[in-house]
mmCIF file of C-alpha atoms in Angstrom:
data_model
loop_
_atom_site.group_PDB
_atom_site.id
_atom_site.type_symbol
_atom_site.label_atom_id
_atom_site.label_comp_id
_atom_site.label_asym_id
_atom_site.label_seq_id
_atom_site.Cartn_x
_atom_site.Cartn_y
_atom_site.Cartn_z
ATOM 1 C CA ILE L 1 0.364 6.521 40.296
ATOM 2 C CA THR L 2 2.170 3.354 40.468
ATOM 3 C CA ALA L 3 3.213 3.719 44.307
ATOM 4 C CA SER L 4 -0.377 4.597 44.720
ATOM 5 C CA ARG L 5 -1.255 1.255 43.576
ATOM 6 C CA ALA L 6 1.736 -0.650 44.903
ATOM 7 C CA LYS L 7 1.099 -4.270 46.329
ATOM 8 C CA LEU L 8 2.967 -6.406 48.545
ATOM 9 C CA ILE L 9 3.559 -8.834 46.102
ATOM 10 C CA PRO L 10 4.509 -6.845 42.788
ATOM 11 C CA GLY L 11 3.110 -7.210 39.319
ATOM 12 C CA ARG L 12 5.514 -6.999 36.560
ATOM 13 C CA TRP L 13 4.733 -3.288 35.986
ATOM 14 C CA GLN L 14 5.395 -2.508 39.579
ATOM 15 C CA GLY L 15 8.375 -4.928 39.511
ATOM 16 C CA ALA L 16 9.727 -3.165 36.338
ATOM 17 C CA VAL L 17 9.317 0.372 38.087
ATOM 18 C CA GLU L 18 11.061 -0.623 41.256
ATOM 19 C CA TRP L 19 14.077 -2.352 39.461
ATOM 20 C CA LEU L 20 14.384 0.969 37.442
ATOM 21 C CA LEU L 21 14.424 2.945 40.696
ATOM 22 C CA GLU L 22 16.762 0.381 42.676
ATOM 23 C CA PHE L 23 18.889 0.618 39.527
ATOM 24 C CA ILE L 24 19.440 4.522 39.505
ATOM 25 C CA ARG L 25 19.599 5.030 43.259
ATOM 26 C CA ASN L 26 22.485 1.683 43.195
ATOM 27 C CA ASN L 27 24.096 1.622 40.231
ATOM 28 C CA VAL L 28 24.324 5.406 39.099
ATOM 29 C CA VAL L 29 23.810 7.576 42.198
ATOM 30 C CA SER L 30 25.420 5.704 44.954
ATOM 31 C CA GLN L 31 28.193 4.067 42.879
ATOM 32 C CA VAL L 32 29.225 7.406 41.681
ATOM 33 C CA MET L 33 28.578 9.705 44.835
ATOM 34 C CA GLY L 34 28.603 7.043 47.689
ATOM 35 C CA GLU L 35 25.160 6.243 49.368
ATOM 36 C CA GLY L 36 25.208 9.126 51.965
ATOM 37 C CA ARG L 37 26.356 11.781 49.747
ATOM 38 C CA GLY L 38 23.901 10.853 46.624
ATOM 39 C CA LYS L 39 20.926 10.243 49.094
ATOM 40 C CA ARG L 40 20.123 13.781 48.264
ATOM 41 C CA TYR L 41 20.295 13.647 44.475
ATOM 42 C CA VAL L 42 18.608 10.405 44.020
ATOM 43 C CA PRO L 43 15.204 12.261 43.043
ATOM 44 C CA MET L 44 17.157 14.729 40.684
ATOM 45 C CA MET L 45 19.068 12.001 38.975
ATOM 46 C CA THR L 46 15.952 9.532 38.867
ATOM 47 C CA THR L 47 13.753 11.852 37.210
ATOM 48 C CA MET L 48 16.529 13.274 34.788
ATOM 49 C CA PHE L 49 17.245 9.543 33.880
ATOM 50 C CA ILE L 50 13.524 8.419 33.100
ATOM 51 C CA THR L 51 12.684 12.141 31.407
ATOM 52 C CA ILE L 52 15.570 11.806 29.094
ATOM 53 C CA PHE L 53 15.003 8.281 28.461
ATOM 54 C CA VAL L 54 11.122 8.925 27.290
ATOM 55 C CA PHE L 55 12.155 12.256 25.446
ATOM 56 C CA ASN L 56 15.028 10.091 23.390
ATOM 57 C CA VAL L 57 12.190 7.118 22.657
ATOM 58 C CA CYS L 58 9.832 9.504 21.292
ATOM 59 C CA GLY L 59 11.993 9.453 18.054
ATOM 60 C CA SER L 60 11.099 5.583 17.682
ATOM 61 C CA ILE L 61 7.264 6.211 18.479
ATOM 62 C CA PRO L 62 5.143 6.315 14.961
ATOM 63 C CA GLY L 63 3.746 9.712 14.877
ATOM 64 C CA ALA L 64 5.977 11.393 17.169
ATOM 65 C CA ASN L 65 8.656 12.208 14.301
ATOM 66 C CA MET L 66 11.636 13.007 16.479
ATOM 67 C CA ALA L 67 13.321 12.762 19.767
ATOM 68 C CA ALA L 68 12.329 15.662 22.130
ATOM 69 C CA THR L 69 16.062 15.657 22.932
ATOM 70 C CA ALA L 70 16.846 16.021 19.047
ATOM 71 C CA SER L 71 16.243 19.692 19.709
ATOM 72 C CA ILE L 72 19.070 21.449 21.592
ATOM 73 C CA THR L 73 16.720 23.135 24.117
ATOM 74 C CA MET L 74 15.892 20.334 25.894
ATOM 75 C CA PRO L 75 19.576 18.642 26.592
ATOM 76 C CA LEU L 76 20.582 22.419 27.367
ATOM 77 C CA LEU L 77 17.798 22.544 30.081
ATOM 78 C CA PHE L 78 19.111 19.404 31.697
ATOM 79 C CA ALA L 79 22.785 20.655 31.428
ATOM 80 C CA LEU L 80 21.881 23.925 32.944
ATOM 81 C CA TRP L 81 19.989 21.915 35.806
ATOM 82 C CA VAL L 82 23.097 19.873 36.235
ATOM 83 C CA PHE L 83 25.456 23.083 36.149
ATOM 84 C CA ALA L 84 23.139 24.938 38.935
ATOM 85 C CA GLN L 85 23.378 21.631 41.337
ATOM 86 C CA TYR L 86 27.009 21.432 41.290
ATOM 87 C CA TRP L 87 27.445 25.015 41.823
ATOM 88 C CA ILE L 88 25.019 25.040 44.765
ATOM 89 C CA ALA L 89 26.545 21.858 46.541
ATOM 90 C CA ALA L 90 30.399 23.774 45.810
ATOM 91 C CA CYS L 91 28.981 26.542 47.525
ATOM 92 C CA ARG L 92 27.345 24.839 50.367
ATOM 93 C CA GLU L 93 29.837 22.357 51.289
ATOM 94 C CA GLN L 94 33.161 24.266 50.403
ATOM 95 C CA GLY L 95 32.314 27.760 50.157
ATOM 96 C CA PHE L 96 32.508 29.933 46.594
ATOM 97 C CA PHE L 97 36.047 31.389 46.843
ATOM 98 C CA LYS L 98 37.226 27.649 48.302
ATOM 99 C CA TYR L 99 35.795 25.861 45.495
ATOM 100 C CA LEU L 100 37.361 28.543 42.939
ATOM 101 C CA LYS L 101 40.538 27.935 44.604
ATOM 102 C CA ASN L 102 40.529 24.282 44.664
ATOM 103 C CA GLU L 103 39.201 23.912 40.926
ATOM 104 C CA LEU L 104 41.048 26.586 39.592
ATOM 105 C CA PHE L 105 44.750 26.169 41.476
ATOM 106 C CA PRO L 106 44.985 22.333 41.668
ATOM 107 C CA THR L 107 47.481 20.910 44.304
ATOM 108 C CA GLY L 108 50.569 19.148 43.376
ATOM 109 C CA ILE L 109 51.062 21.952 40.019
ATOM 110 C CA PRO L 110 54.375 24.076 39.812
ATOM 111 C CA LYS L 111 52.631 27.425 40.221
ATOM 112 C CA PRO L 112 54.237 28.933 36.856
ATOM 113 C CA VAL L 113 52.091 26.318 34.995
ATOM 114 C CA TYR L 114 48.895 28.228 36.975
ATOM 115 C CA VAL L 115 49.121 30.639 33.851
ATOM 116 C CA LEU L 116 48.156 27.762 31.325
ATOM 117 C CA ILE L 117 45.771 25.781 33.778
ATOM 118 C CA THR L 118 43.860 28.071 35.749
ATOM 119 C CA PRO L 119 42.092 29.627 32.320
ATOM 120 C CA ILE L 120 41.268 26.118 31.026
ATOM 121 C CA GLN L 121 40.191 24.968 34.645
ATOM 122 C CA LEU L 122 37.603 27.971 34.541
ATOM 123 C CA ILE L 123 36.501 27.270 31.215
ATOM 124 C CA GLU L 124 35.788 23.522 31.967
ATOM 125 C CA VAL L 125 33.600 24.656 35.107
ATOM 126 C CA LEU L 126 31.962 27.511 33.246
ATOM 127 C CA LEU L 127 31.459 26.192 29.841
ATOM 128 C CA ILE L 128 32.901 22.625 28.762
ATOM 129 C CA ARG L 129 30.702 20.469 31.600
ATOM 130 C CA PRO L 130 26.969 21.864 30.398
ATOM 131 C CA PHE L 131 28.481 22.184 26.719
ATOM 132 C CA SER L 132 29.604 18.391 26.574
ATOM 133 C CA LEU L 133 26.344 17.242 28.389
ATOM 134 C CA THR L 134 24.380 19.077 26.119
ATOM 135 C CA ILE L 135 26.164 18.535 22.748
ATOM 136 C CA ARG L 136 26.685 14.861 23.492
ATOM 137 C CA LEU L 137 23.144 14.047 23.919
ATOM 138 C CA PHE L 138 21.953 16.503 21.088
ATOM 139 C CA ALA L 139 24.380 15.152 18.680
ATOM 140 C CA ASN L 140 23.361 11.204 19.460
ATOM 141 C CA MET L 141 19.752 11.663 19.090
ATOM 142 C CA VAL L 142 19.793 13.849 16.235
ATOM 143 C CA ALA L 143 22.194 11.588 14.331
ATOM 144 C CA GLY L 144 19.836 8.464 15.171
ATOM 145 C CA HIS L 145 16.900 10.492 13.673
ATOM 146 C CA LEU L 146 18.565 10.985 10.611
ATOM 147 C CA LEU L 147 19.711 7.424 10.126
ATOM 148 C CA VAL L 148 16.088 6.447 10.468
ATOM 149 C CA ALA L 149 14.574 8.834 8.253
ATOM 150 C CA THR L 150 17.481 8.011 5.557
ATOM 151 C CA CYS L 151 16.494 4.850 5.437
ATOM 152 C CA LEU L 152 12.832 5.149 5.336
ATOM 153 C CA ALA L 153 13.165 7.797 2.667
ATOM 154 C CA PHE L 154 15.154 5.426 0.523
ATOM 155 C CA THR L 155 12.614 2.595 1.359
ATOM 156 C CA GLN L 156 9.935 5.252 -0.202
ATOM 157 C CA TYR L 157 11.676 5.915 -3.186
ATOM 158 C CA TYR L 158 12.394 2.407 -4.061
ATOM 159 C CA LEU L 159 9.271 0.816 -3.295
ATOM 160 C CA ILE L 160 7.004 3.587 -4.123
ATOM 161 C CA ASP L 161 8.283 6.346 -6.345
ATOM 162 C CA VAL L 162 10.497 4.355 -8.565
ATOM 163 C CA GLN L 163 7.861 1.370 -9.453
ATOM 164 C CA ASN L 164 10.463 -0.585 -10.901
ATOM 165 C CA LYS L 165 10.900 -4.338 -9.830
ATOM 166 C CA LEU L 166 14.258 -4.494 -10.384
ATOM 167 C CA LEU L 167 14.964 -2.096 -7.907
ATOM 168 C CA MET L 168 12.270 -3.414 -5.280
ATOM 169 C CA GLY L 169 14.757 -5.252 -3.766
ATOM 170 C CA ALA L 170 16.898 -2.361 -2.792
ATOM 171 C CA GLY L 171 13.991 -0.592 -0.846
ATOM 172 C CA VAL L 172 13.408 -3.946 0.743
ATOM 173 C CA LEU L 173 17.214 -3.814 2.122
ATOM 174 C CA TRP L 174 16.675 -0.070 2.911
ATOM 175 C CA PHE L 175 13.178 -0.976 5.479
ATOM 176 C CA VAL L 176 15.076 -3.592 6.901
ATOM 177 C CA GLY L 177 17.712 -1.173 7.438
ATOM 178 C CA GLY L 178 15.462 1.309 8.803
ATOM 179 C CA LEU L 179 13.768 -1.496 11.307
ATOM 180 C CA LEU L 180 17.654 -2.132 12.643
ATOM 181 C CA PHE L 181 18.343 1.528 13.026
ATOM 182 C CA THR L 182 15.214 1.883 15.062
ATOM 183 C CA ALA L 183 16.172 -0.652 17.608
ATOM 184 C CA LEU L 184 19.578 0.666 17.828
ATOM 185 C CA GLU L 185 17.936 3.974 18.448
ATOM 186 C CA ILE L 186 15.772 2.596 21.374
ATOM 187 C CA PHE L 187 19.265 1.099 22.856
ATOM 188 C CA VAL L 188 20.742 4.649 22.267
ATOM 189 C CA ALA L 189 18.034 6.476 23.986
ATOM 190 C CA ALA L 190 18.517 4.244 26.933
ATOM 191 C CA LEU L 191 22.384 4.488 26.727
ATOM 192 C CA GLN L 192 22.466 8.283 26.434
ATOM 193 C CA ALA L 193 19.986 8.855 29.367
ATOM 194 C CA TYR L 194 22.710 6.355 31.620
ATOM 195 C CA ILE L 195 25.592 8.331 30.358
ATOM 196 C CA PHE L 196 24.108 11.854 30.821
ATOM 197 C CA THR L 197 23.096 10.878 34.314
ATOM 198 C CA VAL L 198 26.248 9.480 35.228
ATOM 199 C CA LEU L 199 28.259 12.724 34.291
ATOM 200 C CA GLY L 200 25.952 14.855 35.946
ATOM 201 C CA SER L 201 26.573 12.747 38.991
ATOM 202 C CA VAL L 202 30.171 12.771 38.501
ATOM 203 C CA TYR L 203 30.289 16.509 38.143
ATOM 204 C CA ILE L 204 28.341 17.322 41.199
ATOM 205 C CA SER L 205 30.455 14.640 43.347
ATOM 206 C CA GLN L 206 33.223 16.882 42.236
ATOM 207 C CA SER L 207 31.971 19.690 44.028
ATOM 208 C CA TYR L 208 32.329 18.209 47.146
ATOM 209 C CA PRO L 209 35.466 18.408 49.148
ATOM 210 C CA GLU L 210 38.128 15.259 48.780
ATOM 211 C CA VAL L 211 37.842 12.897 51.774
ATOM 212 C CA GLU L 212 41.277 13.158 53.374
#
């Protein structure tokens, strides 16, 4: 919609959208993967960043009640998207078996140590990477939601339910705490979208062969 109404001299909204797109392209994808390699993944990472941020910030919108990413399903879906893309990149750029060999048998390590390293590397590629992406996003958004909900619950208790003038001051403090945690949750919403996108770019980049 913004592109269809784009002007030569951008307004505030168009300028903000263009800044966001340039930030993701230059400061996330290109910085992690390189400009040439990252060009393929700019649309994916842009979609991922913006969608995760919008889903995260739902927890701070009155009536929305909870961030969409505070449910394990959405973080898992995004993590599986990254998982699929770094396997596709690995098979395309290195070939399936060569990629597995490079991941499971790192160079410069004594061969007897492979007995310990190889299973760990396999678990990392198959489980730890998508699991860490999922849990990091899910846990942070649930924690923020619980903090805000706790503050507002105590606000209602001290200001409305108790009806004690001596305790109303505590209710005001809990309300202020709720506002502060809401502002913090908005910041965390942007931060977690950034971290998820950066880590996704890193994992995909690792599927490419190293430049000699």
